[in-house]
PDB file of C-alpha atoms in Angstrom:
ATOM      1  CA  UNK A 194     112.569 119.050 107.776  1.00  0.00           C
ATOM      2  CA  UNK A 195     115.720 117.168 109.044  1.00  0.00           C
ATOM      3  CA  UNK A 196     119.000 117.520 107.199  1.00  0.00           C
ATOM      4  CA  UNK A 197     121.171 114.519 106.714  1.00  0.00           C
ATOM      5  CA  UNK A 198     124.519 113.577 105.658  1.00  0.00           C
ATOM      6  CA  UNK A 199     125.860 111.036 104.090  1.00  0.00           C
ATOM      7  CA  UNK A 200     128.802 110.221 102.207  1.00  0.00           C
ATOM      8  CA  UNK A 201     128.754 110.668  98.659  1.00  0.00           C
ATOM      9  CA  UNK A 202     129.922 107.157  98.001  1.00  0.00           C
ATOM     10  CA  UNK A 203     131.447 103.273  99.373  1.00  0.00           C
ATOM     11  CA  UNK A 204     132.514 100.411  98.337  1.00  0.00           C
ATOM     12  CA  UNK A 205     131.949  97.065  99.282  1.00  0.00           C
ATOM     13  CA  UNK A 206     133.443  93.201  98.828  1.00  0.00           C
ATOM     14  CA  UNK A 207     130.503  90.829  97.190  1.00  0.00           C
ATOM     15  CA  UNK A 208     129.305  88.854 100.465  1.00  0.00           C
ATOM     16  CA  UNK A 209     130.789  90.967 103.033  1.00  0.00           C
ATOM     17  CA  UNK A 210     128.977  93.537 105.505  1.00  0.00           C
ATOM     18  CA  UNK A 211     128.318  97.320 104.741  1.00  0.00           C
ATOM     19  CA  UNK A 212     127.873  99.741 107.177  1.00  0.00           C
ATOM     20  CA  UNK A 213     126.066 102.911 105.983  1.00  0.00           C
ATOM     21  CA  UNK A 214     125.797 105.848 107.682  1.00  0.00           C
ATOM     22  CA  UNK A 215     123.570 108.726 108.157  1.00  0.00           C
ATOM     23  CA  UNK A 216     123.790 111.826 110.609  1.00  0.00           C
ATOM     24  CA  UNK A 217     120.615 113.565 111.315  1.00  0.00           C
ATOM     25  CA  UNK A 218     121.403 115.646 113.987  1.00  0.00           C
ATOM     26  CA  UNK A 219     118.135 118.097 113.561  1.00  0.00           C
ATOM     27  CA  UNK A 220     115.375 114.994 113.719  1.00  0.00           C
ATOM     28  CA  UNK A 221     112.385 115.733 115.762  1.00  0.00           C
ATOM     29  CA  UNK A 222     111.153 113.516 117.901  1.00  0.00           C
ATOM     30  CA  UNK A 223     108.679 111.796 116.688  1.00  0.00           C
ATOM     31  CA  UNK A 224     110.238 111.363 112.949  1.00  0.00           C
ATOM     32  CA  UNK A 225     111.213 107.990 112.179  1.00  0.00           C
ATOM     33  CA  UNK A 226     114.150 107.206 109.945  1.00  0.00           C
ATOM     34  CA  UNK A 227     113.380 105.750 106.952  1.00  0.00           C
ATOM     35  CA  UNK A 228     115.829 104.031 104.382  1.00  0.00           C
ATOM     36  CA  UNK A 229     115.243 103.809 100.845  1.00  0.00           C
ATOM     37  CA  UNK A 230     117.530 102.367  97.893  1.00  0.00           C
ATOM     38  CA  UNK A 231     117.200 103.226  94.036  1.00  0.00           C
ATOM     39  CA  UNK A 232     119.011 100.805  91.712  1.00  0.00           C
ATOM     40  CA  UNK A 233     119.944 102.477  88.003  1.00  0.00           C
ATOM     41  CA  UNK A 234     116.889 103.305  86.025  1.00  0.00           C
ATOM     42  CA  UNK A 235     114.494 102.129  88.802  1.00  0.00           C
ATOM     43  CA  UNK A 236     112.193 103.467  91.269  1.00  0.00           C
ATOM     44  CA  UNK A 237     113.050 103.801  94.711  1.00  0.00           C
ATOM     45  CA  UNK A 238     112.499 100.669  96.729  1.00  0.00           C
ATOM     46  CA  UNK A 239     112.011 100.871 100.485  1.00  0.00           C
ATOM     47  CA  UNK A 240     114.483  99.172 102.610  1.00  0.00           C
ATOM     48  CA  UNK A 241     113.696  99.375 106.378  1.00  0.00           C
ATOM     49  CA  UNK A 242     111.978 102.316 109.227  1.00  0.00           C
ATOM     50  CA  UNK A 243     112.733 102.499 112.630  1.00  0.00           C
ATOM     51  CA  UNK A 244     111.835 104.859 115.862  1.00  0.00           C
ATOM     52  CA  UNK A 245     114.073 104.188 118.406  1.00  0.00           C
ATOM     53  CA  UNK A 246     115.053 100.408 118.373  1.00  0.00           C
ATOM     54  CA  UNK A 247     116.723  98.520 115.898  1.00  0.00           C
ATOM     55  CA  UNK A 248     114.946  97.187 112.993  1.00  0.00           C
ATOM     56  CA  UNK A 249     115.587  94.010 111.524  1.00  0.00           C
ATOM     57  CA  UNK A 250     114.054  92.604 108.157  1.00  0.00           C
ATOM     58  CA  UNK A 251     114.605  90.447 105.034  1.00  0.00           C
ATOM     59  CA  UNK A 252     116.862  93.220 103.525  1.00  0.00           C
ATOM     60  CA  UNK A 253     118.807  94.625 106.323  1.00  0.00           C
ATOM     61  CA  UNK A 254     119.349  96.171 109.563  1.00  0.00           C
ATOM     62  CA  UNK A 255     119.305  99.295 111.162  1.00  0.00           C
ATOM     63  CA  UNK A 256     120.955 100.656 113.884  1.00  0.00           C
ATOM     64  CA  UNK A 257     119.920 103.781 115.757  1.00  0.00           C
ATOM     65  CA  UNK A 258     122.088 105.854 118.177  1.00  0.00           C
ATOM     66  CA  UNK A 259     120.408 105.839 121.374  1.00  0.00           C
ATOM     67  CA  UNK A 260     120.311 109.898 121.242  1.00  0.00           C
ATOM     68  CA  UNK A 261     118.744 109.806 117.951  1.00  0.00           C
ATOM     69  CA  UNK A 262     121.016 111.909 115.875  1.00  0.00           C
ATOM     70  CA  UNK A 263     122.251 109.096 113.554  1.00  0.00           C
ATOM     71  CA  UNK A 264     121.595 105.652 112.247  1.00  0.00           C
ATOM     72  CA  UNK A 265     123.502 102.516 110.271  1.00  0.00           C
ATOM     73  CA  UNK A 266     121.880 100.623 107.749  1.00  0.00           C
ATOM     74  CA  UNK A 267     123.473  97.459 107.789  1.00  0.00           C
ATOM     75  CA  UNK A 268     123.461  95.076 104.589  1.00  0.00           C
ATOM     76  CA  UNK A 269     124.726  91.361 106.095  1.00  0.00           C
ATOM     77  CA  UNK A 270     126.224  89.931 103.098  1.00  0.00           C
ATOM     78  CA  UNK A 271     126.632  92.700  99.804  1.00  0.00           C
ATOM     79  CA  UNK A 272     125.554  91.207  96.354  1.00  0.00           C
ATOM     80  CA  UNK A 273     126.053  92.791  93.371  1.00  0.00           C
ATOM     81  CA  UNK A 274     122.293  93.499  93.099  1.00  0.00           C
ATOM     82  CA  UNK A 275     122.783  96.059  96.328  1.00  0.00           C
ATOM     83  CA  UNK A 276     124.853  98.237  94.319  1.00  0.00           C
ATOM     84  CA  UNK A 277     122.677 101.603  94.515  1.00  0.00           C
ATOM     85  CA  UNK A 278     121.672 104.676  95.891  1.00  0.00           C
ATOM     86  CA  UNK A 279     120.932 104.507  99.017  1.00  0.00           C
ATOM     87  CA  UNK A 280     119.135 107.698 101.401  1.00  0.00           C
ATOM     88  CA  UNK A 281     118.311 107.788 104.869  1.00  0.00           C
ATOM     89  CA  UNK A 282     115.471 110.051 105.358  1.00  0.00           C
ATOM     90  CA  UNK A 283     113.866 111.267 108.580  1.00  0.00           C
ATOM     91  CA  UNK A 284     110.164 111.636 107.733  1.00  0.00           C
ATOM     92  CA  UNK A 285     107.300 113.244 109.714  1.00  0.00           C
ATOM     93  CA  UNK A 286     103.708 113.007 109.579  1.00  0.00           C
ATOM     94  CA  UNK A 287     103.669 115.301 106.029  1.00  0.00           C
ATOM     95  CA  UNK A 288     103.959 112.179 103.431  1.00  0.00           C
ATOM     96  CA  UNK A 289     106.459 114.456 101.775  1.00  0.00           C
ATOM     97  CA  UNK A 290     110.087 112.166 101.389  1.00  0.00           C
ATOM     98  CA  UNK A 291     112.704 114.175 101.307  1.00  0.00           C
ATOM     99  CA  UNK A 292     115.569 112.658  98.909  1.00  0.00           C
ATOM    100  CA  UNK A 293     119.296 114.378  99.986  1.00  0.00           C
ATOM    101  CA  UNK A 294     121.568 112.920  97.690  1.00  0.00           C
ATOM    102  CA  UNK A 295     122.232 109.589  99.229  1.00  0.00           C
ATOM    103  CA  UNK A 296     125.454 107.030  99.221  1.00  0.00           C
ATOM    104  CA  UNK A 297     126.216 105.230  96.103  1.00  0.00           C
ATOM    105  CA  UNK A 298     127.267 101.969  97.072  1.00  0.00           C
ATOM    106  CA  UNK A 299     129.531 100.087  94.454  1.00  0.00           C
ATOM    107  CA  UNK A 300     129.903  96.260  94.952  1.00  0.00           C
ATOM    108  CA  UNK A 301     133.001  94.691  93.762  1.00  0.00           C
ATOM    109  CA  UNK A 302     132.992  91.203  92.368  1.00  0.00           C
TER     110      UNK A 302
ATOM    111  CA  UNK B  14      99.675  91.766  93.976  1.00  0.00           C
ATOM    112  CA  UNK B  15     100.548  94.595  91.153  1.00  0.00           C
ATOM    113  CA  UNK B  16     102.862  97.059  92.380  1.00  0.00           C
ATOM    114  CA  UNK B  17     102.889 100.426  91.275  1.00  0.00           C
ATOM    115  CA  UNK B  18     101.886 100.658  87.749  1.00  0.00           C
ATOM    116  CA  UNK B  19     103.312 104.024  85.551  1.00  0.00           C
ATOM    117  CA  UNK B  20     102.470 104.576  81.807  1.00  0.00           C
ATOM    118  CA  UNK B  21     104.080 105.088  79.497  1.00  0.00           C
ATOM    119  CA  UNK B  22     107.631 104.104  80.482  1.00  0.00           C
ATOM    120  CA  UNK B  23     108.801 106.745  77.984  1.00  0.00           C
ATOM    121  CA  UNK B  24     107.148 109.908  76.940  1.00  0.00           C
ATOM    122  CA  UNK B  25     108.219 112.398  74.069  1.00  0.00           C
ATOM    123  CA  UNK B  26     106.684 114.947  73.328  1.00  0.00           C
ATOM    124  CA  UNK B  27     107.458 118.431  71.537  1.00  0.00           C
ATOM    125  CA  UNK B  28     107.842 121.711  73.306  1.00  0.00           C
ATOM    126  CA  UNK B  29     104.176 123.508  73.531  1.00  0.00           C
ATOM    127  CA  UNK B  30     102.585 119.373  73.400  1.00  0.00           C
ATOM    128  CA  UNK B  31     100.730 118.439  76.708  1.00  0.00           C
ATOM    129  CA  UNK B  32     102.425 115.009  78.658  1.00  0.00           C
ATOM    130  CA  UNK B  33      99.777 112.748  80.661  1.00  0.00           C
ATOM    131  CA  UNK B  34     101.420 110.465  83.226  1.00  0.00           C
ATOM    132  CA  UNK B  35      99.347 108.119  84.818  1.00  0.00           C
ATOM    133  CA  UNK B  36     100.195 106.143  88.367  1.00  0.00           C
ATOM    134  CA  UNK B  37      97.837 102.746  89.052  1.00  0.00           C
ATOM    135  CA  UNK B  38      98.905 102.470  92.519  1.00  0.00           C
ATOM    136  CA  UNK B  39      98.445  99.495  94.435  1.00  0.00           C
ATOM    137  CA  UNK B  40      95.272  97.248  95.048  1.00  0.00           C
ATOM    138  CA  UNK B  41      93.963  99.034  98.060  1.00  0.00           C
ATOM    139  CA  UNK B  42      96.426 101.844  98.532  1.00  0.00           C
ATOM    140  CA  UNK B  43      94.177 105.502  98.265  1.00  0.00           C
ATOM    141  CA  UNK B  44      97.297 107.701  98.935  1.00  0.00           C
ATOM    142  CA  UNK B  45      99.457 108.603  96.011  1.00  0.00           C
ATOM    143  CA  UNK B  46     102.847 111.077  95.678  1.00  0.00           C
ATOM    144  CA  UNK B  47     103.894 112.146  92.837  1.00  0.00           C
ATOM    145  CA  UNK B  48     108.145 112.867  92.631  1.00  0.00           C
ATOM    146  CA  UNK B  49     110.373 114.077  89.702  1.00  0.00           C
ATOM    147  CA  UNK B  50     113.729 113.392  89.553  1.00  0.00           C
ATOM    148  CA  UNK B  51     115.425 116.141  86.901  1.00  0.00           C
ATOM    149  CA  UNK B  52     118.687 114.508  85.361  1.00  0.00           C
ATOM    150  CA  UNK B  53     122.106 114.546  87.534  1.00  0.00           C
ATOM    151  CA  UNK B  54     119.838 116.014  90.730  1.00  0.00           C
ATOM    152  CA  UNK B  55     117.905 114.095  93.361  1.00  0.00           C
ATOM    153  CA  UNK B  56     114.409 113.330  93.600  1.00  0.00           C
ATOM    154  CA  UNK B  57     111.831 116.171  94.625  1.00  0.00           C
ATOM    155  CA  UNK B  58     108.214 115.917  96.145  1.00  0.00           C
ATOM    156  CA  UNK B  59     105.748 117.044  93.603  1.00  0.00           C
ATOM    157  CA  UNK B  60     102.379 116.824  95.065  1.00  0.00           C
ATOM    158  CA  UNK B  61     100.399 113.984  97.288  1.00  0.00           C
ATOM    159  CA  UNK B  62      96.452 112.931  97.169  1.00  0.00           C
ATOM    160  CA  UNK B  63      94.540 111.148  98.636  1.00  0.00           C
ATOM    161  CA  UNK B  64      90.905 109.737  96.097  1.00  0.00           C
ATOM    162  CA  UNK B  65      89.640 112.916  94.960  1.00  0.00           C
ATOM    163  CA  UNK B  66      91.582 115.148  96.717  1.00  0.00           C
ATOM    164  CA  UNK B  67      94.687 117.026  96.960  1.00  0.00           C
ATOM    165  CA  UNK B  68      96.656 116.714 100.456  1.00  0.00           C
ATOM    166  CA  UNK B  69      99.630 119.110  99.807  1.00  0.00           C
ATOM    167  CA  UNK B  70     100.596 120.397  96.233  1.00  0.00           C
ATOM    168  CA  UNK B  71     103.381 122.604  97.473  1.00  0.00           C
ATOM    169  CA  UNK B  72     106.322 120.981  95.049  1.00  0.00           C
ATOM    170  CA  UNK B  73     104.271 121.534  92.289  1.00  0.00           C
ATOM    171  CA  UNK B  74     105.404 124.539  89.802  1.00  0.00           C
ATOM    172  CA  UNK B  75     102.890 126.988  89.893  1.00  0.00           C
ATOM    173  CA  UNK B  76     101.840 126.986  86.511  1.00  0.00           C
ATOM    174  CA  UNK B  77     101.320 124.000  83.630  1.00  0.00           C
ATOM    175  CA  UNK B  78     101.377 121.551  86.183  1.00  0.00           C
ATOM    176  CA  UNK B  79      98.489 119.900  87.726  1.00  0.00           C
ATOM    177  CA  UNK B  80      97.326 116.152  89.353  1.00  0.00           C
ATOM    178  CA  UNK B  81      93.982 114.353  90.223  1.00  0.00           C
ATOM    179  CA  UNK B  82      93.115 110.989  91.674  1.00  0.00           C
ATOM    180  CA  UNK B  83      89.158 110.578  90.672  1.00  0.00           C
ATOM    181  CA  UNK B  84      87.561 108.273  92.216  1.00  0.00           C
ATOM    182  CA  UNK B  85      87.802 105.377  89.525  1.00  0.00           C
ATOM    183  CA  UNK B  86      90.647 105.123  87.676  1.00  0.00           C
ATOM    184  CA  UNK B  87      94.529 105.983  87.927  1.00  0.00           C
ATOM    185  CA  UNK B  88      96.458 109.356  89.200  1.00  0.00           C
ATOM    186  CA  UNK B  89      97.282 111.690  86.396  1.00  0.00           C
ATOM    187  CA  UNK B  90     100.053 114.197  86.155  1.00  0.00           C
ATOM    188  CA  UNK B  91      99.616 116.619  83.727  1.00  0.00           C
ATOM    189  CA  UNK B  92     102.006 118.885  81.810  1.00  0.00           C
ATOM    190  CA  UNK B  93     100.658 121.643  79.921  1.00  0.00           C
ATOM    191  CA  UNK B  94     102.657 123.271  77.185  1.00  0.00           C
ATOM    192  CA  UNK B  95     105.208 121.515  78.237  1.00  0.00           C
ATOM    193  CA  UNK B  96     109.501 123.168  77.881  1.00  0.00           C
ATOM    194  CA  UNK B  97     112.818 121.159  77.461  1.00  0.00           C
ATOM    195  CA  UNK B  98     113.034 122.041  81.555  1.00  0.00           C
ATOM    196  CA  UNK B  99     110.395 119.193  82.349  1.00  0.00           C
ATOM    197  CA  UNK B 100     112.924 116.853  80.792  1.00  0.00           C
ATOM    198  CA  UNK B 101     112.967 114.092  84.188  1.00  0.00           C
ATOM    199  CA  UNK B 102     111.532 110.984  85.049  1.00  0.00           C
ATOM    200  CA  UNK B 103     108.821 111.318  87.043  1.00  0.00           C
ATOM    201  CA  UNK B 104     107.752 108.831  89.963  1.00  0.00           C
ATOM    202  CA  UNK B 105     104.763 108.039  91.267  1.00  0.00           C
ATOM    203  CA  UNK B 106     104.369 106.010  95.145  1.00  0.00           C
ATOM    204  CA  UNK B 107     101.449 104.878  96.642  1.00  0.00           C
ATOM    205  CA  UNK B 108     100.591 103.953 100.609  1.00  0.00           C
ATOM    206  CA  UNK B 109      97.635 102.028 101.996  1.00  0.00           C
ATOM    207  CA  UNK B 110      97.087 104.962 104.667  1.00  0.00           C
ATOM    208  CA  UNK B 111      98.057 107.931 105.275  1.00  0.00           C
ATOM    209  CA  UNK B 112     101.923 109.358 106.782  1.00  0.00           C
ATOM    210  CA  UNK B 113     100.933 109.572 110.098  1.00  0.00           C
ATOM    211  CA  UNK B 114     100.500 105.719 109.714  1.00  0.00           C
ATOM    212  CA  UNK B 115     104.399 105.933 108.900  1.00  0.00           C
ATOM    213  CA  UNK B 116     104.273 102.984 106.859  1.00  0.00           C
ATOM    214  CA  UNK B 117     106.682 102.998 103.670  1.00  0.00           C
ATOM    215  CA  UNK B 118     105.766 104.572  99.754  1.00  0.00           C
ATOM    216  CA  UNK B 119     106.130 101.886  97.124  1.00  0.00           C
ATOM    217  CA  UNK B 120     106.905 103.786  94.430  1.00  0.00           C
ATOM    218  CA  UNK B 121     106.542 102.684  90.707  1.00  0.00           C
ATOM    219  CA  UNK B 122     109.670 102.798  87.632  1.00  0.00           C
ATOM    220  CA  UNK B 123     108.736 105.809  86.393  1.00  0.00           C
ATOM    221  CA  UNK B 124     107.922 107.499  83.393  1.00  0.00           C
ATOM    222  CA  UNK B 125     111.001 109.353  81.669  1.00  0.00           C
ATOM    223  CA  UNK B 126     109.769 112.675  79.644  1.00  0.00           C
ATOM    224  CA  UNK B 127     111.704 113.674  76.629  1.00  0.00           C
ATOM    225  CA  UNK B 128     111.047 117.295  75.239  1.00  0.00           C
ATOM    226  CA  UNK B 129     112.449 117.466  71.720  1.00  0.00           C
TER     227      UNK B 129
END
């Protein structure tokens, strides 16, 4: 399984950008990089999964480093509903998410 | 469409009681994983299924703990003689096919145990 790293925590403006980053420098190659989010006493929610290009949907985007070994999950435009846990998590063919212990984004008014 | 349905929300039971968590996953999802998430600690894989059938059990503590997905009906996670250590919320996510399909869990709010 790949290990990742993220920082333990950011902050953000309401309605400006975030950048989020995530090394994950042991990934095989055929693991994607998945992003979830867990908002206080809530499930996880996914958020976006990408290969090799960028990803773009309704939520966000996400970057990936052409050599594989980190990616950005970009939020356009913070709102205080983004304020969460976020993870980044490389995932094979196993089902088997594994949670590190993600960035807690804090979204100031 | 129903997501992920979990019952109860909250559990309590009494050290030595049995807990029975149940996951509805979505219409027409047949692959379920169950997670716990023990307080102040990140979530851990538990054990995934797939109708009738378990895929890969190897989060699950070897003893008390066990998980089935019959045929009809919801997943159930069950806690035998259960210890103030399986205090956690436990999540259940469901996929329409399996990982190698890569497509995302949707996982459910949980159901939070209490061991008095």
């Amino acid at each position: 399984d790949a290990k990742t790293t993220q920082p333990n925590s950011m902050e953000s403006n309401e309605e400006e950008p975030v950048h989020l980053p995530c090394n994950h420098s042991t990934i095989s190659g055929t693991d994607y990089i998945h992003w979830y989010r867990q908002l206080p006493s809530q499930g996880p929610e996914y958020v976006i999964h990408g290969l090799t290009s960028n990803v773009n949907n309704r939520m966000a985007s996400l970057a990936i480093a052409e050599d594989r070994k980190s990616s950005t999950l970009i939020l356009h435009r913070a709102t205080l509903r983004d304020a969460a846990v976020y993870y980044c998590i490389p995932s094979g063919n196993t089902g088997k998410l594994i949670f590190g212990q993600g960035t807690t984004l804090q979204v100031k008014p | 469409n129903a997501g992920v349905m979990q019952n109860p929300r909250h559990l309590v039971r009494r050290r030595g009681q049995e807990a029975r968590l149940r996951c509805s996953p979505m219409k027409g999802h047949s692959h379920v994983y169950w997670y716990r998430q023990l307080p102040e600690e990140g979530l851990k894989f538990m054990v995934y299924l797939q109708k009738e059938n378990i895929i890969d059990e190897s989060g699950m503590p070897k003893e008390r703990f066990s998980a089935e997905f019959p045929k009809e009906g919801p997943s159930i996670l069950r806690i035998q003689q259960v210890v103030r250590g399986d205090s956690a919320a436990y999540f259940c996510a469901s996929s329409p096919q399996g990982p190698r399909s890569n497509q995302p869990q949707h996982f459910g709010d949980g159901t939070r145990l209490s061991i008095l």
